[in-house]
Amino acid sequence: MSEEQLIFKRSKALTDAYFHYCPGCTHGIAHRLIAEVIEEMDIQDKTIGVCPVGCSVLAYNYFDVDIHEASHGRAPAVATGIRRTLPQDRYVFTYQGDGDLASIGMAEIVHAANRGEKITVVFINNAIYGMTGGQMAPTTLPGMRTTTSPYGRDTALCGHPIRMCELLNTLVEPVFVARGAVTTPKYINRAKKLLRQAFELQHTGFTFVELLSTCPTGWGLTPENSVAWLERNMVPFFPLSVFREPAAMPAAATKYAPDLKVKDDAKA
Amino acid sequence: MATAQRLLMKGTEAIAEAAIRAGCRHFFGYPITPQNEIPEYMSKRLPQVGGVYLQAESEVSASNMLYGAGGSGVRVMTSSSSPGIALMAEGFSYLCGSEIPAVVVNIMRGGPGLGDIQPSQGDYAMCTKGFGHGDKHAIVLAPSTVQEAVDLMALAFDLADQYRNPCVVMGDGLIGQMMEPVTFPEAPVKVYDKPWAATGKPPTRKHNIINSLYLDPEELERHVYHLFEKYERMRADEQRHETFMLDDAPPVVICAYGTMARIAKTAIRELRKTGVKIGLFRPITAWPFPVEALSGVVQSTKVFLAVEMSMGQMIEDVRMVVGRDRPVKFFGRPGGVIPTVEEIIHQVKLLSN
Ligand code: SF4
């Protein structure tokens, strides 16, 4: 009998391709978690992904599902086109970075959430534009140096970072909005649960999982220090929390029914 | 045999109905004058036939919804007008690059900038030469009557599917707002196999990727060569045009498309009554421009007159074909002002002097 025991393997929902991500980048962990959820839910044949411009634009090479590459910021619109077209048993997810989702794609994400598109949005927040070389993102922390904020993010000049979960949580439609991280074993286990919840709730409405992620290259830190930096600087500003779940839907979601006859009354 | 029903319909609504009859069940759009009757009609009719009308948050989003839906394998369309079409250019380029079929209706209005909401042909260059970044093309169909708009909608969906490429139907505010009797074609909807669509991957095949990214320049080059082989086939097989009163080889030929061609026809009839030998060459495909057919009339023609509702955009294609052998004169009015029959007659008389 063999002493060897298989305790870890590549998910079947990933292809054999090698990730191109920088050493120590946590994109790979996020990919793996999504793939494991797809595999465990046995929905690989029903899942369609959308990966827009960003470091993860090549994710179509990694996820072994039918998949769309998309232009910068538009993944929620593309996912809307897919969701409104394919049979309802399909699962549609987008995988977007912070520059993509919170800057150029702000309109698309807010409106997809507001329409209650039955999709899962995975939002990778690493507080920087990785792919283009470490420029300032809408999520860059105050004082944080990037290639386009060489003196540190000046909030008087360009405002404070945007908290997307909190922003989307003001809308009526979303059914699941949560923020996790992928930097420690504890966080990673929790992140997987959040992703699983989101996918499971997807057919009931809009689901959103933000994952705080490292960008050692853009931050100019070792992978190890990146993990510590994220913990010390990002977690306090972007609290890890479940903001919205079915048990905590706002009353407005079910209660508000305006009296539209008021127009006629006014005439009378 | 039962004759097809003739209905009196506004251009925009006829275009929308023709799309539905061509099997389109998905519409993504954003309001803009003068084409709002298309989304309005779609929002009413599509739910009745099991389809989906969705108002996007912007034209940029609408064109990307088109990309998602088209990539899922369904017949999908949007409609807009000039400034909105400019915003759709992003999605349009991705549709071309990823070879996704979709139909885009542009009911042109006066520009540049916010311009006005009157009929115009100021987007000829944008639709035939631009409409998004990169090396690419789309077939551009230019109807001149409401009936033709109906017929070209069905063709647009077929061409889009056949070539896996977006197809544009380019009208102007007049075609959109005019009411005319129309008959809808009774031919059954052609169904195209779309094994490339991203619909969910069964274990029996590799995953389908809808993509326009090729980081290796040589790979991108090969992809663009492949696209251009397709465009060459379009150039060879899809040139369409109409001639009017060219049988007696008149020395003066007006070149005009869309509504402008219609007005030119009236002017030509009037001129013919006074003995002026004149005819019309009307491109139906603005791209591919009907080069072959126009070349055929160069010999017998002394002078061409391009008439457009713009400062002259199609005229460049006419000049390209006619070359230096014959003068190509121009008459047009920009800004949403429609050249009249009298003005065209006057211009023709100036030519003869
Ligand atoms: S640039 Fe940053 S986010 Fe992009 S792959 Fe490298 S480490 Fe990861």
XYZ file of C-alpha atoms and ligand atoms in Angstrom:
629
model
C 0.000 0.000 0.000
C 1.287 3.372 -0.923
C 2.223 5.805 1.787
C 1.303 8.678 -0.542
C -1.930 10.443 -0.011
C -3.292 13.073 -2.353
C -4.279 16.043 -0.240
C -4.225 18.842 -2.801
C -4.889 18.898 -6.503
C -5.623 21.295 -9.266
C -9.337 21.894 -9.650
C -10.950 20.323 -12.692
C -12.404 23.726 -13.541
C -8.892 24.996 -14.258
C -6.992 24.208 -17.441
C -3.411 22.907 -17.434
C -2.032 26.313 -18.399
C 0.513 27.978 -16.109
C -0.642 31.248 -14.555
C 1.267 34.252 -15.830
C 0.799 36.150 -12.576
C 3.817 37.564 -10.756
C 5.345 35.417 -8.015
C 3.457 35.929 -4.765
C 0.426 37.528 -6.421
C -2.799 36.291 -4.856
C -4.758 36.279 -8.130
C -3.862 32.597 -8.374
C -5.519 31.826 -5.042
C -8.687 33.652 -6.055
C -8.745 31.699 -9.349
C -8.363 28.416 -7.526
C -11.148 29.183 -5.052
C -13.584 30.049 -7.841
C -12.622 26.907 -9.752
C -13.104 24.761 -6.644
C -16.549 26.229 -6.058
C -17.482 25.514 -9.683
C -16.171 21.969 -9.374
C -17.799 21.277 -6.024
C -21.155 22.623 -7.196
C -20.732 20.523 -10.348
C -21.629 23.421 -12.626
C -18.617 23.503 -14.942
C -20.830 22.768 -17.967
C -23.254 25.507 -16.985
C -20.803 28.272 -16.100
C -19.840 31.203 -18.310
C -17.102 33.568 -17.150
C -16.319 37.138 -18.159
C -12.818 38.488 -17.630
C -12.170 42.082 -18.623
C -8.987 44.073 -19.084
C -6.561 43.905 -16.177
C -3.936 41.435 -14.995
C -6.645 38.776 -15.203
C -7.638 39.469 -18.802
C -5.958 36.191 -19.782
C -8.049 34.256 -17.277
C -9.862 32.707 -20.250
C -6.773 30.544 -20.604
C -7.086 29.310 -17.012
C -10.764 28.688 -16.295
C -11.932 25.599 -18.117
C -15.384 27.003 -18.777
C -16.890 28.914 -21.703
C -15.646 32.430 -21.257
C -15.658 35.956 -22.673
C -12.763 38.357 -22.598
C -14.214 41.851 -22.184
C -13.184 45.467 -22.547
C -12.126 47.569 -19.594
C -14.889 47.909 -17.030
C -17.683 46.409 -19.120
C -17.810 42.882 -17.741
C -21.118 43.449 -15.910
C -22.686 44.670 -19.180
C -21.300 41.670 -21.068
C -22.513 39.372 -18.277
C -25.930 41.042 -18.528
C -26.040 40.225 -22.238
C -25.180 36.606 -21.433
C -27.526 36.277 -18.472
C -30.486 37.729 -20.381
C -29.872 35.331 -23.239
C -28.899 31.903 -21.981
C -31.165 29.457 -20.099
C -31.704 30.353 -16.463
C -29.829 27.301 -15.153
C -26.512 28.817 -16.265
C -24.076 30.455 -13.842
C -22.427 33.673 -14.960
C -19.519 35.276 -13.159
C -17.249 38.231 -13.782
C -13.731 38.591 -12.426
C -12.712 42.239 -12.206
C -9.954 44.325 -10.717
C -10.367 47.593 -8.859
C -9.339 49.942 -11.646
C -11.696 48.077 -13.924
C -14.689 47.839 -11.611
C -14.477 50.929 -9.434
C -13.215 53.418 -12.002
C -13.962 52.932 -15.674
C -16.652 50.344 -14.992
C -18.470 52.151 -12.201
C -21.620 52.706 -14.249
C -21.725 49.092 -15.412
C -21.307 47.578 -11.942
C -23.768 49.906 -10.213
C -26.454 49.364 -12.839
C -25.973 45.619 -13.080
C -26.312 45.486 -9.286
C -29.290 47.814 -9.373
C -31.076 45.702 -11.982
C -30.458 42.682 -9.817
C -28.655 40.826 -12.605
C -28.390 37.206 -11.553
C -24.621 37.049 -11.749
C -21.692 36.723 -9.368
C -19.142 39.501 -9.493
C -15.737 38.682 -8.039
C -13.968 41.935 -7.320
C -10.217 41.747 -6.780
C -9.148 44.792 -4.806
C -5.400 45.332 -4.600
C -5.551 49.131 -4.407
C -3.574 49.618 -7.603
C -3.548 49.185 -11.384
C -1.316 46.122 -11.676
C -1.286 45.365 -15.379
C -0.454 48.853 -16.590
C 2.409 49.246 -14.146
C 1.226 50.270 -10.695
C -0.765 53.452 -11.250
C -3.149 54.978 -8.728
C -6.530 53.236 -8.542
C -9.854 54.452 -7.115
C -9.068 52.143 -4.179
C -5.505 53.378 -3.589
C -5.104 54.280 0.090
C -4.524 57.863 1.282
C -0.821 58.651 1.149
C -0.042 55.479 -0.800
C 2.664 55.892 -3.424
C 2.001 54.649 -6.917
C 3.532 55.502 -10.290
C 0.915 58.227 -10.773
C 0.817 59.350 -7.135
C 4.571 59.560 -6.557
C 4.060 61.816 -3.519
C 1.383 59.573 -2.094
C -2.348 59.718 -2.796
C -3.356 63.280 -2.031
C -6.984 63.137 -0.914
C -7.342 66.894 -1.421
C -6.487 66.319 -5.088
C -8.244 63.065 -5.850
C -10.476 62.137 -2.950
C -10.590 59.073 -0.774
C -10.612 55.459 -1.896
C -13.999 54.030 -2.835
C -15.508 51.250 -0.733
C -17.472 49.247 -3.278
C -19.281 46.836 -0.950
C -20.574 49.692 1.146
C -21.615 51.600 -1.957
C -23.468 48.665 -3.535
C -25.082 47.894 -0.196
C -27.104 51.113 -0.533
C -29.023 49.532 -3.432
C -32.203 47.536 -3.029
C -31.554 44.616 -5.378
C -28.309 42.865 -4.403
C -28.860 39.639 -2.443
C -25.279 39.069 -1.369
C -22.496 41.587 -0.821
C -19.402 40.581 1.102
C -15.726 41.391 1.470
C -13.034 38.839 2.153
C -9.306 38.485 1.657
C -6.991 35.846 0.217
C -3.815 36.384 2.215
C -3.979 33.946 5.162
C -5.302 30.387 5.501
C -8.131 31.648 7.683
C -9.059 34.347 5.164
C -8.763 31.934 2.264
C -11.153 29.440 3.851
C -13.595 32.224 4.568
C -13.226 33.651 1.053
C -14.144 30.277 -0.394
C -17.277 30.152 1.739
C -18.233 33.627 0.521
C -17.731 32.603 -3.096
C -19.737 29.444 -2.574
C -22.561 31.424 -0.968
C -22.531 33.909 -3.815
C -22.707 31.205 -6.484
C -25.446 29.404 -4.595
C -27.493 32.598 -4.296
C -26.785 33.704 -7.843
C -30.087 32.523 -9.270
C -31.950 34.659 -6.752
C -30.221 37.933 -7.581
C -27.063 39.987 -7.819
C -24.134 38.670 -5.782
C -20.852 40.432 -5.114
C -17.689 39.184 -3.443
C -14.805 41.586 -2.960
C -11.463 39.960 -2.228
C -8.579 42.013 -0.857
C -5.596 40.796 -2.824
C -1.898 41.541 -2.994
C 0.098 43.104 -5.798
C 3.733 42.657 -4.708
C 4.978 44.016 -8.034
C 2.877 47.168 -7.948
C 3.409 47.723 -4.242
C 7.172 47.178 -4.485
C 7.126 44.660 -1.627
C 8.092 41.035 -1.196
C 5.145 38.631 -1.263
C 5.549 38.096 2.478
C 5.599 41.798 3.269
C 2.651 42.309 0.939
C 0.549 40.018 3.108
C 1.511 41.999 6.208
C 0.965 45.320 4.402
C -2.516 44.280 3.327
C -3.387 43.268 6.879
C -2.047 46.495 8.378
C -3.298 48.994 5.793
C -6.149 47.602 3.734
C -8.176 45.594 6.235
C -8.799 48.603 8.558
C -10.087 50.703 5.640
C -11.880 47.881 3.818
C -13.441 45.903 6.686
C -13.971 42.192 6.078
C -17.672 41.679 6.470
C -20.877 40.321 4.985
C -22.829 43.459 4.189
C -25.866 41.908 2.596
C -27.345 38.442 2.683
C -30.871 37.156 2.233
C -31.537 37.326 5.973
C -30.549 40.977 5.949
C -32.350 42.351 2.902
C -33.415 45.970 3.363
C -37.097 46.481 4.057
C -37.279 48.707 1.012
C -36.663 45.697 -1.180
C -40.090 44.306 -0.508
C -42.128 47.124 0.955
C -42.044 50.105 -1.383
C -44.990 50.289 -3.776
C -45.643 53.845 -4.923
C -49.194 55.047 -5.519
C -48.902 55.771 -9.219
C -52.497 56.938 -9.542
C -51.476 60.219 -7.962
C -51.116 61.808 -11.433
C -54.812 61.433 -12.209
C -55.805 62.639 -8.747
C -53.826 65.806 -9.217
C -55.788 66.621 -12.359
C -59.173 66.065 -10.743
C -52.498 32.156 -52.829
C -52.847 34.562 -49.959
C -51.179 37.876 -50.584
C -48.974 39.279 -47.866
C -50.581 41.917 -45.712
C -49.655 45.523 -46.398
C -49.352 47.701 -43.335
C -48.908 51.432 -42.965
C -45.984 51.888 -40.598
C -43.501 54.453 -39.394
C -39.932 53.665 -40.451
C -38.566 53.147 -36.964
C -41.401 50.801 -35.974
C -41.164 48.894 -39.243
C -37.434 48.401 -38.625
C -38.152 47.053 -35.139
C -40.890 44.714 -36.350
C -38.692 43.493 -39.200
C -35.972 42.623 -36.686
C -38.401 40.583 -34.604
C -39.597 38.769 -37.714
C -35.955 38.064 -38.558
C -35.684 36.148 -35.305
C -34.240 38.878 -33.105
C -35.453 38.392 -29.529
C -32.888 40.490 -27.683
C -32.546 44.247 -27.784
C -30.223 46.399 -25.696
C -30.354 50.146 -26.171
C -30.336 53.615 -24.736
C -32.754 56.433 -25.575
C -31.692 59.039 -28.102
C -33.680 61.102 -30.586
C -34.603 60.525 -33.427
C -34.843 56.753 -33.043
C -36.708 56.317 -29.750
C -39.629 54.538 -31.400
C -37.351 51.533 -32.012
C -36.599 50.839 -28.314
C -40.170 51.836 -27.403
C -41.587 49.378 -29.896
C -39.165 46.695 -28.765
C -40.030 47.225 -25.104
C -43.675 46.579 -25.968
C -43.314 43.761 -28.509
C -40.387 41.685 -27.302
C -42.013 40.509 -24.051
C -45.045 39.432 -26.149
C -42.880 37.094 -28.206
C -40.782 35.741 -25.351
C -37.891 38.107 -25.939
C -35.935 40.522 -23.800
C -35.823 44.287 -24.063
C -33.328 45.882 -21.738
C -32.521 49.549 -21.371
C -28.811 49.884 -20.750
C -27.221 52.535 -18.553
C -25.349 53.960 -21.545
C -24.577 53.289 -25.174
C -21.182 51.944 -24.127
C -22.927 49.362 -21.963
C -25.517 48.603 -24.633
C -22.827 47.688 -27.136
C -21.134 45.472 -24.550
C -24.443 43.763 -23.734
C -24.648 43.108 -27.465
C -21.228 41.483 -27.232
C -22.338 39.232 -24.358
C -25.623 38.260 -26.011
C -24.146 37.830 -29.479
C -21.384 35.706 -27.979
C -24.084 33.527 -26.436
C -25.297 32.763 -29.943
C -28.578 34.667 -30.272
C -29.715 37.252 -32.810
C -29.303 40.567 -31.059
C -29.561 44.206 -32.037
C -29.308 47.750 -30.817
C -30.266 51.051 -32.342
C -29.062 54.550 -31.725
C -28.304 57.837 -33.403
C -25.020 59.515 -34.244
C -23.623 60.634 -30.824
C -24.831 57.348 -29.325
C -23.297 55.346 -32.141
C -19.976 57.044 -31.443
C -20.201 55.783 -27.856
C -20.930 52.262 -29.072
C -17.723 52.205 -31.057
C -15.883 50.387 -28.269
C -18.175 47.377 -28.233
C -18.364 47.462 -31.991
C -14.625 46.981 -32.372
C -14.734 44.048 -29.933
C -17.609 42.506 -31.909
C -15.484 42.700 -35.058
C -12.349 41.425 -33.341
C -14.126 38.519 -31.642
C -16.260 37.787 -34.722
C -19.598 38.169 -33.000
C -22.689 38.738 -35.147
C -24.964 41.630 -34.169
C -27.080 44.240 -35.919
C -26.712 47.953 -35.225
C -29.214 50.486 -36.566
C -27.983 54.055 -36.866
C -30.680 56.666 -37.498
C -28.332 59.545 -38.262
C -28.821 63.088 -36.984
C -26.967 66.355 -37.525
C -23.519 66.823 -36.020
C -20.759 67.350 -34.996
C -21.057 67.384 -31.233
C -24.576 67.406 -29.914
C -25.572 68.874 -33.301
C -29.306 68.674 -33.741
C -31.996 66.021 -34.058
C -32.786 66.543 -37.748
C -32.045 64.018 -40.522
C -28.447 63.870 -41.651
C -25.971 61.638 -43.435
C -23.002 62.862 -41.469
C -22.002 59.407 -40.189
C -21.138 57.831 -43.535
C -17.437 58.039 -42.804
C -17.851 56.835 -39.223
C -19.934 53.809 -40.251
C -17.954 52.777 -43.332
C -14.423 53.728 -42.318
C -14.402 54.132 -38.546
C -16.830 52.957 -35.884
C -14.260 51.651 -33.438
C -10.518 51.224 -33.305
C -8.349 48.840 -35.240
C -8.265 47.095 -38.624
C -11.813 45.961 -39.305
C -14.957 46.460 -41.346
C -18.668 45.939 -41.153
C -21.239 45.656 -43.888
C -23.231 48.897 -43.947
C -26.693 48.801 -45.531
C -28.388 52.062 -46.494
C -32.141 51.802 -47.171
C -33.948 54.534 -49.069
C -37.558 53.546 -48.347
C -39.322 52.067 -45.364
C -39.981 48.884 -47.355
C -36.306 48.606 -48.173
C -35.429 49.160 -44.516
C -37.675 46.205 -43.678
C -36.056 44.008 -46.323
C -32.535 45.022 -45.319
C -33.144 44.224 -41.645
C -33.675 40.562 -42.484
C -30.619 40.645 -44.719
C -28.580 42.352 -41.977
C -29.198 39.505 -39.537
C -28.362 36.906 -42.184
C -25.153 38.667 -43.219
C -24.134 39.119 -39.588
C -24.574 35.406 -38.894
C -23.074 34.299 -42.190
C -19.889 36.305 -41.740
C -19.769 36.353 -37.925
C -19.471 40.109 -38.042
C -21.593 43.051 -36.947
C -23.776 44.592 -39.655
C -24.972 48.201 -39.684
C -28.254 49.490 -41.062
C -27.653 53.169 -41.688
C -30.741 55.322 -42.093
C -31.470 58.949 -41.453
C -34.144 60.719 -39.454
C -36.409 60.855 -42.525
C -36.493 57.090 -43.044
C -37.120 56.755 -39.339
C -40.015 59.184 -39.117
C -41.706 58.607 -42.479
C -44.873 56.458 -42.693
C -45.188 54.156 -45.679
C -46.991 50.963 -46.577
C -44.808 47.916 -46.010
C -45.030 44.189 -46.592
C -43.011 41.934 -44.337
C -41.095 39.130 -46.025
C -42.584 35.706 -45.425
C -39.395 33.733 -45.903
C -38.612 31.556 -42.894
C -35.839 32.764 -40.586
C -32.500 31.237 -41.539
C -30.860 29.434 -38.668
C -27.076 29.372 -38.501
C -25.020 26.873 -36.587
C -22.949 28.595 -33.890
C -20.648 25.989 -32.384
C -18.306 28.794 -31.285
C -20.855 30.394 -28.922
C -20.119 30.474 -25.178
C -23.205 28.710 -23.882
C -21.720 26.417 -21.227
C -19.098 23.813 -21.990
C -20.246 20.185 -22.213
C -17.520 17.676 -21.273
C -17.365 16.647 -24.941
C -15.675 19.791 -26.232
C -12.969 22.284 -25.345
C -14.064 25.518 -23.759
C -15.199 28.249 -26.116
C -13.446 31.582 -25.708
C -14.932 34.800 -27.034
C -11.867 36.906 -27.458
C -10.139 39.669 -29.383
C -6.862 39.658 -27.432
C -3.744 38.285 -29.122
C -0.678 39.483 -27.253
C 1.761 37.904 -29.671
C 1.956 40.340 -32.619
C 2.346 37.569 -35.143
C -0.677 35.796 -33.786
C -2.666 39.034 -33.961
C -1.422 39.560 -37.479
C -2.677 36.116 -38.471
C -6.022 36.878 -36.853
C -6.351 40.188 -38.708
C -5.364 38.502 -41.995
C -8.129 36.020 -41.316
C -10.590 38.875 -40.726
C -9.517 40.532 -43.948
C -9.989 37.349 -45.956
C -13.550 37.549 -44.726
C -13.810 41.229 -45.699
C -12.494 40.343 -49.161
C -15.294 37.810 -49.495
C -17.743 40.533 -48.476
C -16.230 42.846 -51.090
C -16.587 40.154 -53.732
C -20.078 38.952 -52.876
C -22.009 41.637 -51.071
C -21.836 44.824 -53.154
C -25.375 46.052 -53.724
C -26.685 49.019 -55.639
C -29.602 50.361 -57.640
C -29.543 52.264 -60.886
C -32.311 54.587 -61.979
C -32.741 55.876 -65.554
C -29.276 54.840 -66.603
C -30.458 52.694 -69.554
C -29.882 55.407 -72.147
C -26.381 56.117 -70.779
C -27.062 59.708 -69.669
C -24.087 62.066 -69.542
C -24.997 63.237 -66.027
C -25.225 60.745 -63.150
C -26.209 61.639 -59.622
C -24.716 59.479 -56.864
C -26.805 59.439 -53.712
C -27.915 56.952 -51.084
C -30.686 56.641 -48.512
C -33.340 59.323 -48.406
C -31.155 61.593 -50.501
C -31.426 59.155 -53.404
C -35.188 59.359 -53.181
C -35.181 63.125 -53.402
C -32.714 62.861 -56.290
C -35.097 60.506 -58.115
C -37.853 63.126 -58.012
C -35.419 65.729 -59.323
C -34.354 63.348 -62.092
C -37.965 62.749 -63.155
C -38.548 66.497 -63.308
C -35.365 67.064 -65.289
C -36.206 64.248 -67.683
C -39.542 65.984 -68.404
C -37.579 69.014 -69.613
C -35.358 66.832 -71.782
C -32.281 66.621 -69.565
C -30.666 63.196 -69.833
C -29.756 62.234 -66.304
C -29.855 59.180 -64.051
C -29.004 57.933 -60.581
C -26.511 55.512 -59.110
C -27.495 54.496 -55.590
C -25.213 52.458 -53.331
C -27.274 50.118 -51.132
C -24.159 48.801 -49.434
C -22.184 51.825 -48.277
C -19.576 49.218 -47.325
C -18.578 47.321 -49.374
C -19.047 50.237 -51.760
C -20.477 49.002 -55.105
C -17.214 49.594 -56.922
C -17.826 47.155 -59.776
C -21.204 48.555 -60.755
C -20.142 52.182 -60.540
C -17.040 51.479 -62.624
C -19.397 50.176 -65.297
C -21.050 53.548 -65.838
C -17.905 55.702 -65.832
C -17.329 55.269 -69.602
C -20.676 56.680 -70.679
C -20.852 59.471 -68.096
C -19.484 62.987 -68.591
C -20.001 64.288 -65.070
C -21.012 62.841 -61.709
C -22.848 64.771 -59.039
C -22.670 63.444 -55.502
C -25.610 64.640 -53.413
C -25.508 64.126 -49.672
C -27.053 65.395 -46.461
C -23.579 66.309 -45.266
C -20.535 68.235 -46.439
C -19.554 65.252 -48.577
C -18.413 61.892 -47.269
C -19.637 59.289 -49.775
C -18.138 61.459 -52.513
C -14.696 60.191 -51.539
C -15.712 56.637 -52.410
C -17.237 57.873 -55.683
C -14.024 59.728 -56.522
C -12.007 56.638 -55.726
C -13.931 54.681 -58.355
C -14.349 57.374 -60.981
C -10.770 58.548 -60.686
C -9.512 61.566 -62.569
C -11.229 60.636 -65.808
C -14.481 62.371 -65.000
C -15.332 65.344 -62.800
C -17.230 64.527 -59.607
C -19.153 67.550 -58.416
C -20.803 67.879 -55.062
C -23.959 69.272 -53.619
C -24.966 68.776 -50.029
C -26.298 70.532 -46.982
C -25.117 69.771 -43.470
C -26.614 70.293 -40.062
C -29.880 68.488 -40.632
C -30.978 70.680 -43.539
C -32.429 68.512 -46.306
C -31.484 69.424 -49.885
C -34.657 69.977 -51.915
C -35.689 68.785 -55.369
C -35.445 72.389 -56.639
C -31.920 72.779 -55.304
C -30.801 69.574 -56.995
C -32.377 70.671 -60.299
C -30.613 73.996 -59.947
C -27.272 72.260 -59.324
C -27.732 70.043 -62.390
C -28.496 73.101 -64.515
C -25.318 74.742 -63.256
C -23.395 71.648 -64.417
C -24.772 71.861 -67.940
C -23.839 75.533 -68.243
S 1.035 43.207 -11.427
Fe 0.255 42.868 -9.374
S -1.842 42.100 -9.628
Fe -0.797 41.923 -11.595
S -0.023 39.830 -11.642
Fe 1.639 41.133 -10.868
S 1.403 41.114 -8.655
Fe -0.494 40.314 -9.506
